[in-house]
Amino acid sequence: MSDLLERLSAVLESRKDADPDSSYVAKLYSKGLDTILKKIGEEATETVMAAKDGDNQKIVYETADLWFHTLVLLAHQGLKPQDVLDELDRRFGLSGLEEKAQRGE
């Protein structure tokens, strides 16, 4: 799985310098953070709606869109999927309540 994330990350990085007319991702980057965040919000809403409909195929499809656009955000911010995986690994074995307490919430 992390191999796929690494390959996607490399493609997303390569799109940073691409002509916005040549790539959907390059166009997102050229429009800036607010456009990327808006797209993530749209995809999150579509994922919720698919789940409410109970259509597993649509849930997978919309979750893929959400994950993809989140990867675009990470790349835009100079982060890598491995940064998120490292955070998930740090949390592994902690209860959600314990992890939340460590953050002081």
JSON list of C-alpha atoms in Angstrom, two decimals:
[
{"chain": "A", "resi": 1, "resn": "MET", "atom": "CA", "xyz": [0.00, 0.00, 0.00]},
{"chain": "A", "resi": 2, "resn": "SER", "atom": "CA", "xyz": [2.71, 2.52, 0.87]},
{"chain": "A", "resi": 3, "resn": "ASP", "atom": "CA", "xyz": [4.30, 1.80, -2.53]},
{"chain": "A", "resi": 4, "resn": "LEU", "atom": "CA", "xyz": [1.12, 3.04, -4.21]},
{"chain": "A", "resi": 5, "resn": "LEU", "atom": "CA", "xyz": [1.11, 6.12, -1.98]},
{"chain": "A", "resi": 6, "resn": "GLU", "atom": "CA", "xyz": [4.75, 6.78, -2.83]},
{"chain": "A", "resi": 7, "resn": "ARG", "atom": "CA", "xyz": [4.04, 6.49, -6.56]},
{"chain": "A", "resi": 8, "resn": "LEU", "atom": "CA", "xyz": [1.03, 8.80, -6.30]},
{"chain": "A", "resi": 9, "resn": "SER", "atom": "CA", "xyz": [3.07, 11.24, -4.25]},
{"chain": "A", "resi": 10, "resn": "ALA", "atom": "CA", "xyz": [5.79, 11.32, -6.90]},
{"chain": "A", "resi": 11, "resn": "VAL", "atom": "CA", "xyz": [3.25, 12.01, -9.65]},
{"chain": "A", "resi": 12, "resn": "LEU", "atom": "CA", "xyz": [1.63, 14.77, -7.59]},
{"chain": "A", "resi": 13, "resn": "GLU", "atom": "CA", "xyz": [5.04, 16.35, -6.97]},
{"chain": "A", "resi": 14, "resn": "SER", "atom": "CA", "xyz": [5.80, 16.26, -10.69]},
{"chain": "A", "resi": 15, "resn": "ARG", "atom": "CA", "xyz": [2.58, 18.12, -11.43]},
{"chain": "A", "resi": 16, "resn": "LYS", "atom": "CA", "xyz": [3.65, 21.13, -9.33]},
{"chain": "A", "resi": 17, "resn": "ASP", "atom": "CA", "xyz": [5.67, 22.51, -12.25]},
{"chain": "A", "resi": 18, "resn": "ALA", "atom": "CA", "xyz": [3.32, 21.33, -14.99]},
{"chain": "A", "resi": 19, "resn": "ASP", "atom": "CA", "xyz": [1.26, 23.60, -17.20]},
{"chain": "A", "resi": 20, "resn": "PRO", "atom": "CA", "xyz": [-2.21, 24.00, -15.62]},
{"chain": "A", "resi": 21, "resn": "ASP", "atom": "CA", "xyz": [-3.76, 23.30, -19.01]},
{"chain": "A", "resi": 22, "resn": "SER", "atom": "CA", "xyz": [-2.00, 19.91, -19.18]},
{"chain": "A", "resi": 23, "resn": "SER", "atom": "CA", "xyz": [-3.07, 18.41, -15.86]},
{"chain": "A", "resi": 24, "resn": "TYR", "atom": "CA", "xyz": [-6.04, 18.48, -13.49]},
{"chain": "A", "resi": 25, "resn": "VAL", "atom": "CA", "xyz": [-3.68, 18.43, -10.50]},
{"chain": "A", "resi": 26, "resn": "ALA", "atom": "CA", "xyz": [-1.52, 21.22, -11.95]},
{"chain": "A", "resi": 27, "resn": "LYS", "atom": "CA", "xyz": [-4.69, 23.25, -12.38]},
{"chain": "A", "resi": 28, "resn": "LEU", "atom": "CA", "xyz": [-5.60, 22.66, -8.70]},
{"chain": "A", "resi": 29, "resn": "TYR", "atom": "CA", "xyz": [-2.13, 23.76, -7.63]},
{"chain": "A", "resi": 30, "resn": "SER", "atom": "CA", "xyz": [-2.33, 26.88, -9.78]},
{"chain": "A", "resi": 31, "resn": "LYS", "atom": "CA", "xyz": [-5.64, 27.87, -8.20]},
{"chain": "A", "resi": 32, "resn": "GLY", "atom": "CA", "xyz": [-4.17, 27.57, -4.71]},
{"chain": "A", "resi": 33, "resn": "LEU", "atom": "CA", "xyz": [-4.99, 26.27, -1.29]},
{"chain": "A", "resi": 34, "resn": "ASP", "atom": "CA", "xyz": [-8.59, 27.49, -1.10]},
{"chain": "A", "resi": 35, "resn": "THR", "atom": "CA", "xyz": [-9.53, 25.58, -4.26]},
{"chain": "A", "resi": 36, "resn": "ILE", "atom": "CA", "xyz": [-7.86, 22.42, -2.96]},
{"chain": "A", "resi": 37, "resn": "LEU", "atom": "CA", "xyz": [-9.65, 22.74, 0.38]},
{"chain": "A", "resi": 38, "resn": "LYS", "atom": "CA", "xyz": [-12.99, 23.34, -1.34]},
{"chain": "A", "resi": 39, "resn": "LYS", "atom": "CA", "xyz": [-12.47, 20.18, -3.38]},
{"chain": "A", "resi": 40, "resn": "ILE", "atom": "CA", "xyz": [-11.69, 18.17, -0.24]},
{"chain": "A", "resi": 41, "resn": "GLY", "atom": "CA", "xyz": [-14.89, 19.50, 1.35]},
{"chain": "A", "resi": 42, "resn": "GLU", "atom": "CA", "xyz": [-16.90, 18.49, -1.72]},
{"chain": "A", "resi": 43, "resn": "GLU", "atom": "CA", "xyz": [-15.41, 15.02, -1.74]},
{"chain": "A", "resi": 44, "resn": "ALA", "atom": "CA", "xyz": [-15.98, 14.57, 2.00]},
{"chain": "A", "resi": 45, "resn": "THR", "atom": "CA", "xyz": [-19.64, 15.50, 1.54]},
{"chain": "A", "resi": 46, "resn": "GLU", "atom": "CA", "xyz": [-19.99, 13.09, -1.38]},
{"chain": "A", "resi": 47, "resn": "THR", "atom": "CA", "xyz": [-18.42, 10.34, 0.74]},
{"chain": "A", "resi": 48, "resn": "VAL", "atom": "CA", "xyz": [-20.90, 10.98, 3.54]},
{"chain": "A", "resi": 49, "resn": "MET", "atom": "CA", "xyz": [-23.80, 10.94, 1.08]},
{"chain": "A", "resi": 50, "resn": "ALA", "atom": "CA", "xyz": [-22.62, 7.65, -0.44]},
{"chain": "A", "resi": 51, "resn": "ALA", "atom": "CA", "xyz": [-22.40, 6.13, 3.03]},
{"chain": "A", "resi": 52, "resn": "LYS", "atom": "CA", "xyz": [-25.89, 7.36, 3.89]},
{"chain": "A", "resi": 53, "resn": "ASP", "atom": "CA", "xyz": [-27.14, 5.72, 0.66]},
{"chain": "A", "resi": 54, "resn": "GLY", "atom": "CA", "xyz": [-25.48, 2.45, 1.71]},
{"chain": "A", "resi": 55, "resn": "ASP", "atom": "CA", "xyz": [-23.95, 1.89, -1.72]},
{"chain": "A", "resi": 56, "resn": "ASN", "atom": "CA", "xyz": [-20.58, 0.23, -1.07]},
{"chain": "A", "resi": 57, "resn": "GLN", "atom": "CA", "xyz": [-19.31, 0.80, -4.61]},
{"chain": "A", "resi": 58, "resn": "LYS", "atom": "CA", "xyz": [-20.06, 4.54, -4.34]},
{"chain": "A", "resi": 59, "resn": "ILE", "atom": "CA", "xyz": [-18.48, 4.65, -0.87]},
{"chain": "A", "resi": 60, "resn": "VAL", "atom": "CA", "xyz": [-15.23, 3.22, -2.27]},
{"chain": "A", "resi": 61, "resn": "TYR", "atom": "CA", "xyz": [-15.34, 5.54, -5.30]},
{"chain": "A", "resi": 62, "resn": "GLU", "atom": "CA", "xyz": [-15.97, 8.67, -3.25]},
{"chain": "A", "resi": 63, "resn": "THR", "atom": "CA", "xyz": [-13.42, 7.69, -0.60]},
{"chain": "A", "resi": 64, "resn": "ALA", "atom": "CA", "xyz": [-10.84, 7.28, -3.36]},
{"chain": "A", "resi": 65, "resn": "ASP", "atom": "CA", "xyz": [-11.65, 10.82, -4.55]},
{"chain": "A", "resi": 66, "resn": "LEU", "atom": "CA", "xyz": [-11.37, 12.13, -0.99]},
{"chain": "A", "resi": 67, "resn": "TRP", "atom": "CA", "xyz": [-8.04, 10.40, -0.38]},
{"chain": "A", "resi": 68, "resn": "PHE", "atom": "CA", "xyz": [-6.70, 11.59, -3.73]},
{"chain": "A", "resi": 69, "resn": "HIS", "atom": "CA", "xyz": [-7.55, 15.23, -3.05]},
{"chain": "A", "resi": 70, "resn": "THR", "atom": "CA", "xyz": [-6.11, 14.93, 0.45]},
{"chain": "A", "resi": 71, "resn": "LEU", "atom": "CA", "xyz": [-2.87, 13.71, -1.13]},
{"chain": "A", "resi": 72, "resn": "VAL", "atom": "CA", "xyz": [-2.95, 16.79, -3.36]},
{"chain": "A", "resi": 73, "resn": "LEU", "atom": "CA", "xyz": [-3.24, 18.93, -0.20]},
{"chain": "A", "resi": 74, "resn": "LEU", "atom": "CA", "xyz": [-0.30, 17.16, 1.42]},
{"chain": "A", "resi": 75, "resn": "ALA", "atom": "CA", "xyz": [1.88, 17.71, -1.64]},
{"chain": "A", "resi": 76, "resn": "HIS", "atom": "CA", "xyz": [0.79, 21.34, -1.88]},
{"chain": "A", "resi": 77, "resn": "GLN", "atom": "CA", "xyz": [1.86, 21.84, 1.72]},
{"chain": "A", "resi": 78, "resn": "GLY", "atom": "CA", "xyz": [5.21, 20.10, 1.22]},
{"chain": "A", "resi": 79, "resn": "LEU", "atom": "CA", "xyz": [4.14, 16.99, 3.13]},
{"chain": "A", "resi": 80, "resn": "LYS", "atom": "CA", "xyz": [4.30, 13.33, 2.15]},
{"chain": "A", "resi": 81, "resn": "PRO", "atom": "CA", "xyz": [1.90, 10.44, 2.73]},
{"chain": "A", "resi": 82, "resn": "GLN", "atom": "CA", "xyz": [4.62, 8.96, 4.95]},
{"chain": "A", "resi": 83, "resn": "ASP", "atom": "CA", "xyz": [4.12, 11.88, 7.36]},
{"chain": "A", "resi": 84, "resn": "VAL", "atom": "CA", "xyz": [0.52, 10.75, 7.88]},
{"chain": "A", "resi": 85, "resn": "LEU", "atom": "CA", "xyz": [1.50, 7.08, 8.08]},
{"chain": "A", "resi": 86, "resn": "ASP", "atom": "CA", "xyz": [4.10, 7.96, 10.72]},
{"chain": "A", "resi": 87, "resn": "GLU", "atom": "CA", "xyz": [1.44, 9.77, 12.75]},
{"chain": "A", "resi": 88, "resn": "LEU", "atom": "CA", "xyz": [-0.94, 6.82, 12.45]},
{"chain": "A", "resi": 89, "resn": "ASP", "atom": "CA", "xyz": [1.87, 4.50, 13.51]},
{"chain": "A", "resi": 90, "resn": "ARG", "atom": "CA", "xyz": [2.57, 6.72, 16.53]},
{"chain": "A", "resi": 91, "resn": "ARG", "atom": "CA", "xyz": [-1.09, 6.42, 17.52]},
{"chain": "A", "resi": 92, "resn": "PHE", "atom": "CA", "xyz": [-1.29, 2.68, 16.94]},
{"chain": "A", "resi": 93, "resn": "GLY", "atom": "CA", "xyz": [-2.08, 0.88, 20.16]},
{"chain": "A", "resi": 94, "resn": "LEU", "atom": "CA", "xyz": [-3.32, 4.02, 21.89]},
{"chain": "A", "resi": 95, "resn": "SER", "atom": "CA", "xyz": [-6.96, 4.27, 22.70]},
{"chain": "A", "resi": 96, "resn": "GLY", "atom": "CA", "xyz": [-8.70, 7.20, 21.05]},
{"chain": "A", "resi": 97, "resn": "LEU", "atom": "CA", "xyz": [-9.40, 8.67, 24.47]},
{"chain": "A", "resi": 98, "resn": "GLU", "atom": "CA", "xyz": [-5.76, 8.34, 25.49]},
{"chain": "A", "resi": 99, "resn": "GLU", "atom": "CA", "xyz": [-4.52, 9.93, 22.26]},
{"chain": "A", "resi": 100, "resn": "LYS", "atom": "CA", "xyz": [-6.98, 12.81, 22.64]},
{"chain": "A", "resi": 101, "resn": "ALA", "atom": "CA", "xyz": [-5.86, 13.36, 26.26]},
{"chain": "A", "resi": 102, "resn": "GLN", "atom": "CA", "xyz": [-2.23, 13.58, 25.10]},
{"chain": "A", "resi": 103, "resn": "ARG", "atom": "CA", "xyz": [-3.24, 16.45, 22.82]},
{"chain": "A", "resi": 104, "resn": "GLY", "atom": "CA", "xyz": [-4.83, 18.26, 25.76]},
{"chain": "A", "resi": 105, "resn": "GLU", "atom": "CA", "xyz": [-8.35, 18.28, 24.35]}
]
